[in-house]
mmCIF file of C-alpha atoms in Angstrom:
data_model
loop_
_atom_site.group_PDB
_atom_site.id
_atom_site.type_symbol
_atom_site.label_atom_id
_atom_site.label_comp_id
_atom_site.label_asym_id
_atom_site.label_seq_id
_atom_site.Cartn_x
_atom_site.Cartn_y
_atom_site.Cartn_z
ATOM 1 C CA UNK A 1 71.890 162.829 -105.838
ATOM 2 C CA UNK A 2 69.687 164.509 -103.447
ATOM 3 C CA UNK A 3 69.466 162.751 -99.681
ATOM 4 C CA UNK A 4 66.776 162.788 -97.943
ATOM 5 C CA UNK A 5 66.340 164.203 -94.983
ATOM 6 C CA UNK A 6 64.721 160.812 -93.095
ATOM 7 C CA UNK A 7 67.194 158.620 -94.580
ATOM 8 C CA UNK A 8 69.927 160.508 -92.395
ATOM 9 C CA UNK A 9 67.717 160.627 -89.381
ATOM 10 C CA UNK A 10 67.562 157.127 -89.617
ATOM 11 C CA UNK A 11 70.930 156.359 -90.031
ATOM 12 C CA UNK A 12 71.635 159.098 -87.211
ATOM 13 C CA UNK A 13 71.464 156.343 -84.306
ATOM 14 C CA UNK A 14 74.149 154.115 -86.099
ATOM 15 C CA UNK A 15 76.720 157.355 -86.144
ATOM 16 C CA UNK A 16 75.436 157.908 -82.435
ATOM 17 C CA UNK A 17 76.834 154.250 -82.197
ATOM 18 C CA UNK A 18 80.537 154.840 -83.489
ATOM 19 C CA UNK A 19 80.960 157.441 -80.941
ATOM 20 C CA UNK A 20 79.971 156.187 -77.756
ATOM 21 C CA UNK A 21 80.123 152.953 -75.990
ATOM 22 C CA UNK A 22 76.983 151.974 -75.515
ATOM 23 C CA UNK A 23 75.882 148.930 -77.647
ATOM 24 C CA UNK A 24 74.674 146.561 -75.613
ATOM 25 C CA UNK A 25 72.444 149.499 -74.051
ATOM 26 C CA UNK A 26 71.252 150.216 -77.603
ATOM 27 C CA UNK A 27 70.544 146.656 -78.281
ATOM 28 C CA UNK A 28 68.490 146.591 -75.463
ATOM 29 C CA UNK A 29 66.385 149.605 -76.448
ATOM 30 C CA UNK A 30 66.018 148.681 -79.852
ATOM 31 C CA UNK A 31 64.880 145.184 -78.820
ATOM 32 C CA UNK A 32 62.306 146.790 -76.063
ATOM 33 C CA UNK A 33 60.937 148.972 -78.790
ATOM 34 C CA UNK A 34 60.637 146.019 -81.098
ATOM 35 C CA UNK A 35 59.323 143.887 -78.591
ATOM 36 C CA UNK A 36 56.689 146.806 -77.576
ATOM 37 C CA UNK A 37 55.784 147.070 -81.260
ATOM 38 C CA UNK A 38 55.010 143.312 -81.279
ATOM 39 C CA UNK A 39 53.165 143.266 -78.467
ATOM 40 C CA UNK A 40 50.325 146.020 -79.571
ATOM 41 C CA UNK A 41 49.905 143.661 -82.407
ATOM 42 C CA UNK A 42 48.447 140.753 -80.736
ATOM 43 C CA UNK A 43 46.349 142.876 -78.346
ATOM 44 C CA UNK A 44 42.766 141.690 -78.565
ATOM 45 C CA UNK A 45 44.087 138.412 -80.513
ATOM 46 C CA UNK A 46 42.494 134.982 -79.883
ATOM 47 C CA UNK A 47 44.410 131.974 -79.885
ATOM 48 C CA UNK A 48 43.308 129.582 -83.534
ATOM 49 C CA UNK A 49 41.374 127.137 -82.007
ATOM 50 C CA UNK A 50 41.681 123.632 -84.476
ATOM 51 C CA UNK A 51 38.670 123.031 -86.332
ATOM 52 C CA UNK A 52 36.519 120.232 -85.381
ATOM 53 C CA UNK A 53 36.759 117.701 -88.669
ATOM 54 C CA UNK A 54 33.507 116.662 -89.862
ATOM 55 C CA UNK A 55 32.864 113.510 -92.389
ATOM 56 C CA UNK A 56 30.398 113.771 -94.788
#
């Protein structure tokens, strides 16, 4: 079976992980970027605004 090279850059962090002791300052990156990530996604976003309900 033939690995791909991505698959062990993105495992590369995790062995990063095992050697040092820095997971809670990992956490806190991976949650920035995440956060980040979500934010640029509701950029320019309006708030639904309920639908007035009209009877026939």
């Amino acid at each position: 079976m033939k690995i791909a090279p991505w698959y062990l850059a993105a495992l590369a962090p995790f062995a990063a992980l095992g050697y040092s002791g820095a997971h809670l300052s990992h956490l806190f990156v991976v949650l920035l970027t995440m956060g980040i990530f979500a934010g640029t996604l509701t950029i320019g976003r309006l708030p639904v605004a309920p639908q007035p309900k009209t009877d026939p």
